[in-house]
Amino acid sequence: MRDSYIMFKRNLIKTSRSPEAVAMAVIVPIFMMVLFGFVFGGIADVGEISYINFIVPGIIIQCVANASSATSLGVHSDMSKGIIDRFRSMAISKAAFISGHVWVSVIRSMIITAITVGAAFAIGFRPVAGLTDWLVIAGILTLFIVAITWIAVIIGLIAKDAESISGGNFLMMILVFLSSGFAPPETLPTALRIFAEHQPMTPVIDVTRGLMIGMPDGRALITALIWCIGIIAVGFALAVHIYKSKLTR
């Protein structure tokens, strides 16, 4: 725990020295929210709710996916620039290196998510969720952030260069668009609809949206929990295995 905390502080200091990365992680989702809400909102048909209320959960997930690239870059930078060799020579826990990156990423994503929700209120987002609903939303989003962070760590560990990391981040962004984030899945062609309905981002978006607009979806909640916990378990095991295998080379 002490070693993890030291690595956490190290990565937190590194993040504070790159405020432009955090700023871009916030600006891009807000720009997308304005673009979709005001440019495409007039032609979108999502039923009785406003399009801003409909897309905010998708924008939040997009925000988390976009912010995860900083974690991948941080892990890749440490693995490729030699600092990891110094860590190997020290009497520290091998898991501390990974956990330090993970917890800084989780906190960074939470802050960015809170800023994004605040910006959504400024442009017309009007949820009806109560305190309990918001607590459930916070819990689901936290689980999702942890899950995405482990995927980002794996990408950083296996990437050969920064361009590869950009490709991995692009794929995660595509998953947001091929979900229920910006259009109901039933409006998509059959193949895309099936994919959208059975990928991990859709249930997280659905349960978040349902709680925000006062229409909770218990089935989506269970599915989201299964996806998030499964990704965390597999991602943790795989990341530790890849990291240890690289240390032995």
XYZ file of C-alpha atoms in Angstrom:
249
model
C 0.000 0.000 0.000
C 2.825 2.407 0.820
C 4.583 1.714 -2.484
C 1.316 2.168 -4.395
C 0.714 5.469 -2.618
C 4.194 6.709 -3.561
C 3.592 5.770 -7.203
C 0.180 7.416 -7.007
C 1.765 10.691 -5.845
C 4.398 10.452 -8.579
C 1.799 10.054 -11.328
C -0.416 12.739 -9.795
C 2.484 15.202 -9.962
C 3.116 14.225 -13.593
C -0.552 14.843 -14.398
C -0.502 18.254 -12.723
C 2.403 19.212 -14.970
C 0.343 18.489 -18.095
C -2.840 20.528 -17.602
C -3.311 20.784 -21.366
C -3.997 17.022 -21.547
C -6.741 17.306 -18.934
C -8.124 20.409 -20.647
C -8.357 18.619 -23.993
C -10.057 15.632 -22.351
C -12.748 18.045 -21.139
C -13.004 20.285 -24.202
C -13.544 17.486 -26.724
C -16.629 15.955 -25.008
C -18.123 19.402 -24.385
C -17.627 20.276 -28.049
C -19.301 16.991 -29.022
C -22.192 17.747 -26.672
C -22.732 21.156 -28.240
C -22.353 19.719 -31.742
C -24.829 16.879 -31.278
C -27.186 18.778 -28.999
C -27.647 21.879 -31.115
C -26.604 20.874 -34.632
C -28.139 17.400 -34.830
C -30.634 17.682 -32.000
C -33.269 19.228 -34.232
C -33.391 16.249 -36.569
C -32.982 13.444 -34.012
C -36.061 11.542 -32.856
C -35.574 10.027 -29.402
C -39.133 10.168 -28.162
C -40.476 12.502 -25.523
C -37.202 13.393 -23.796
C -34.970 16.191 -25.035
C -31.974 15.205 -27.118
C -29.589 16.899 -24.640
C -30.917 14.681 -21.846
C -30.586 11.685 -24.155
C -26.948 12.199 -25.185
C -25.380 13.300 -21.875
C -24.718 9.694 -20.675
C -23.048 8.905 -24.003
C -20.936 12.056 -23.757
C -19.858 11.058 -20.244
C -18.767 7.622 -21.470
C -16.988 9.269 -24.401
C -15.266 11.564 -21.911
C -14.004 8.579 -19.907
C -12.805 6.764 -23.051
C -11.006 9.874 -24.280
C -9.331 10.515 -20.921
C -8.043 6.932 -20.749
C -5.544 7.638 -23.528
C -3.465 9.668 -21.052
C -3.108 6.530 -18.928
C -1.981 4.476 -21.909
C 0.572 7.130 -22.851
C 1.843 7.367 -19.273
C 2.329 3.614 -18.955
C 3.977 3.390 -22.387
C 6.288 6.293 -21.571
C 7.474 4.670 -18.345
C 7.958 1.287 -20.024
C 9.921 2.708 -22.958
C 12.100 5.410 -21.388
C 14.056 3.308 -18.899
C 12.507 4.456 -15.616
C 11.036 0.995 -15.173
C 14.592 -0.404 -14.932
C 15.241 1.834 -11.949
C 12.022 0.660 -10.326
C 13.126 -2.948 -10.861
C 16.343 -2.263 -8.939
C 14.408 -0.920 -5.933
C 12.795 -2.885 -3.121
C 9.245 -1.943 -4.122
C 6.148 -3.930 -4.963
C 5.875 -4.831 -8.638
C 2.145 -4.101 -8.525
C 2.748 -0.550 -7.261
C 3.762 0.711 -10.703
C 0.447 -0.364 -12.264
C -1.790 0.569 -9.328
C -0.280 4.071 -9.191
C -1.287 4.684 -12.800
C -4.743 3.176 -12.263
C -5.779 5.281 -9.278
C -4.526 8.546 -10.766
C -6.461 7.732 -13.930
C -9.621 6.991 -11.937
C -9.420 10.290 -10.048
C -8.631 12.229 -13.224
C -11.586 10.664 -15.041
C -13.923 11.390 -12.115
C -12.935 15.057 -12.109
C -13.346 15.327 -15.875
C -16.734 13.587 -15.664
C -17.930 16.025 -12.984
C -16.840 18.993 -15.118
C -18.612 17.517 -18.149
C -21.863 17.072 -16.205
C -21.590 20.671 -14.974
C -21.138 21.864 -18.554
C -24.175 19.820 -19.589
C -26.312 21.684 -17.054
C -25.071 24.956 -18.540
C -26.363 24.052 -22.023
C -29.755 22.708 -21.004
C -29.346 19.303 -19.349
C -32.243 18.830 -16.920
C -32.270 15.434 -15.149
C -34.896 14.390 -12.602
C -32.669 11.983 -10.643
C -32.843 12.047 -6.865
C -29.974 11.601 -4.394
C -30.195 7.800 -4.435
C -30.238 7.793 -8.231
C -27.124 9.956 -8.369
C -25.332 7.670 -5.915
C -26.112 4.665 -8.109
C -24.975 6.603 -11.187
C -21.730 7.526 -9.411
C -21.151 3.884 -8.450
C -21.754 2.552 -11.971
C -19.580 5.231 -13.571
C -16.793 4.577 -11.066
C -16.848 0.862 -11.912
C -16.829 1.697 -15.607
C -13.931 4.127 -15.166
C -11.901 1.449 -13.366
C -12.729 -1.063 -16.121
C -11.703 1.319 -18.914
C -8.550 2.225 -16.992
C -7.390 -1.399 -16.900
C -7.935 -1.628 -20.659
C -5.886 1.569 -21.048
C -3.091 0.083 -18.932
C -3.000 -3.014 -21.150
C -2.841 -0.841 -24.273
C 0.047 1.104 -22.756
C 1.903 -2.081 -21.861
C 1.627 -3.713 -25.291
C 1.866 -0.616 -27.510
C 5.056 -0.274 -29.520
C 4.656 3.459 -30.097
C 2.332 6.423 -29.463
C 0.573 5.878 -32.793
C -0.577 2.454 -31.632
C -2.065 4.039 -28.520
C -3.977 6.510 -30.663
C -5.416 3.589 -32.604
C -6.575 1.862 -29.424
C -8.193 5.044 -28.164
C -9.914 5.502 -31.527
C -11.448 2.028 -31.271
C -12.880 2.851 -27.841
C -14.347 6.076 -29.202
C -15.953 4.122 -32.043
C -17.576 1.823 -29.482
C -19.290 4.866 -27.958
C -20.802 5.813 -31.310
C -21.847 2.204 -31.986
C -23.891 2.091 -28.789
C -27.066 3.675 -27.470
C -25.173 6.875 -26.692
C -26.363 9.032 -29.592
C -29.252 7.101 -31.162
C -31.584 4.305 -30.043
C -30.117 0.941 -31.196
C -33.407 0.005 -32.869
C -32.848 2.778 -35.418
C -29.596 1.164 -36.607
C -29.203 -1.422 -39.387
C -29.608 -5.001 -38.171
C -25.907 -5.895 -37.857
C -25.037 -2.654 -36.069
C -28.127 -2.952 -33.852
C -27.107 -6.423 -32.675
C -23.574 -5.203 -31.980
C -24.795 -2.078 -30.166
C -27.135 -4.088 -27.959
C -24.440 -6.560 -26.904
C -21.398 -4.419 -26.213
C -20.401 -3.169 -22.725
C -20.942 0.560 -23.195
C -24.644 0.290 -24.058
C -25.895 -1.056 -20.676
C -23.775 1.484 -18.790
C -25.258 4.281 -20.891
C -28.791 2.879 -20.589
C -28.736 2.553 -16.810
C -27.201 6.030 -16.427
C -29.750 7.589 -18.752
C -32.649 5.743 -17.132
C -31.719 6.975 -13.659
C -31.183 10.520 -14.915
C -34.596 10.797 -16.607
C -36.554 8.923 -13.956
C -36.946 5.648 -15.877
C -34.597 3.178 -14.127
C -33.766 -0.033 -15.971
C -33.004 -2.914 -13.591
C -31.968 -5.282 -16.367
C -29.485 -2.754 -17.762
C -28.095 -2.249 -14.241
C -27.386 -5.963 -13.788
C -25.865 -6.235 -17.268
C -23.677 -3.176 -16.663
C -22.425 -4.596 -13.359
C -21.565 -7.931 -14.987
C -19.682 -6.226 -17.825
C -17.755 -3.846 -15.548
C -16.784 -6.436 -12.937
C -15.816 -8.922 -15.660
C -13.636 -6.388 -17.484
C -11.957 -5.338 -14.228
C -11.173 -8.939 -13.261
C -9.855 -9.935 -16.681
C -8.092 -6.604 -17.234
C -6.328 -6.758 -13.868
C -5.119 -10.327 -14.392
C -3.994 -9.665 -17.958
C -2.237 -6.390 -17.124
C -0.297 -7.967 -14.251
C 0.665 -10.938 -16.441
C 1.899 -8.710 -19.296
C 3.789 -6.453 -16.889
C 5.539 -9.345 -15.148
C 6.428 -10.960 -18.491
C 8.031 -7.710 -19.640
C 10.040 -7.455 -16.428
C 11.534 -10.898 -16.983
C 12.795 -10.124 -20.489
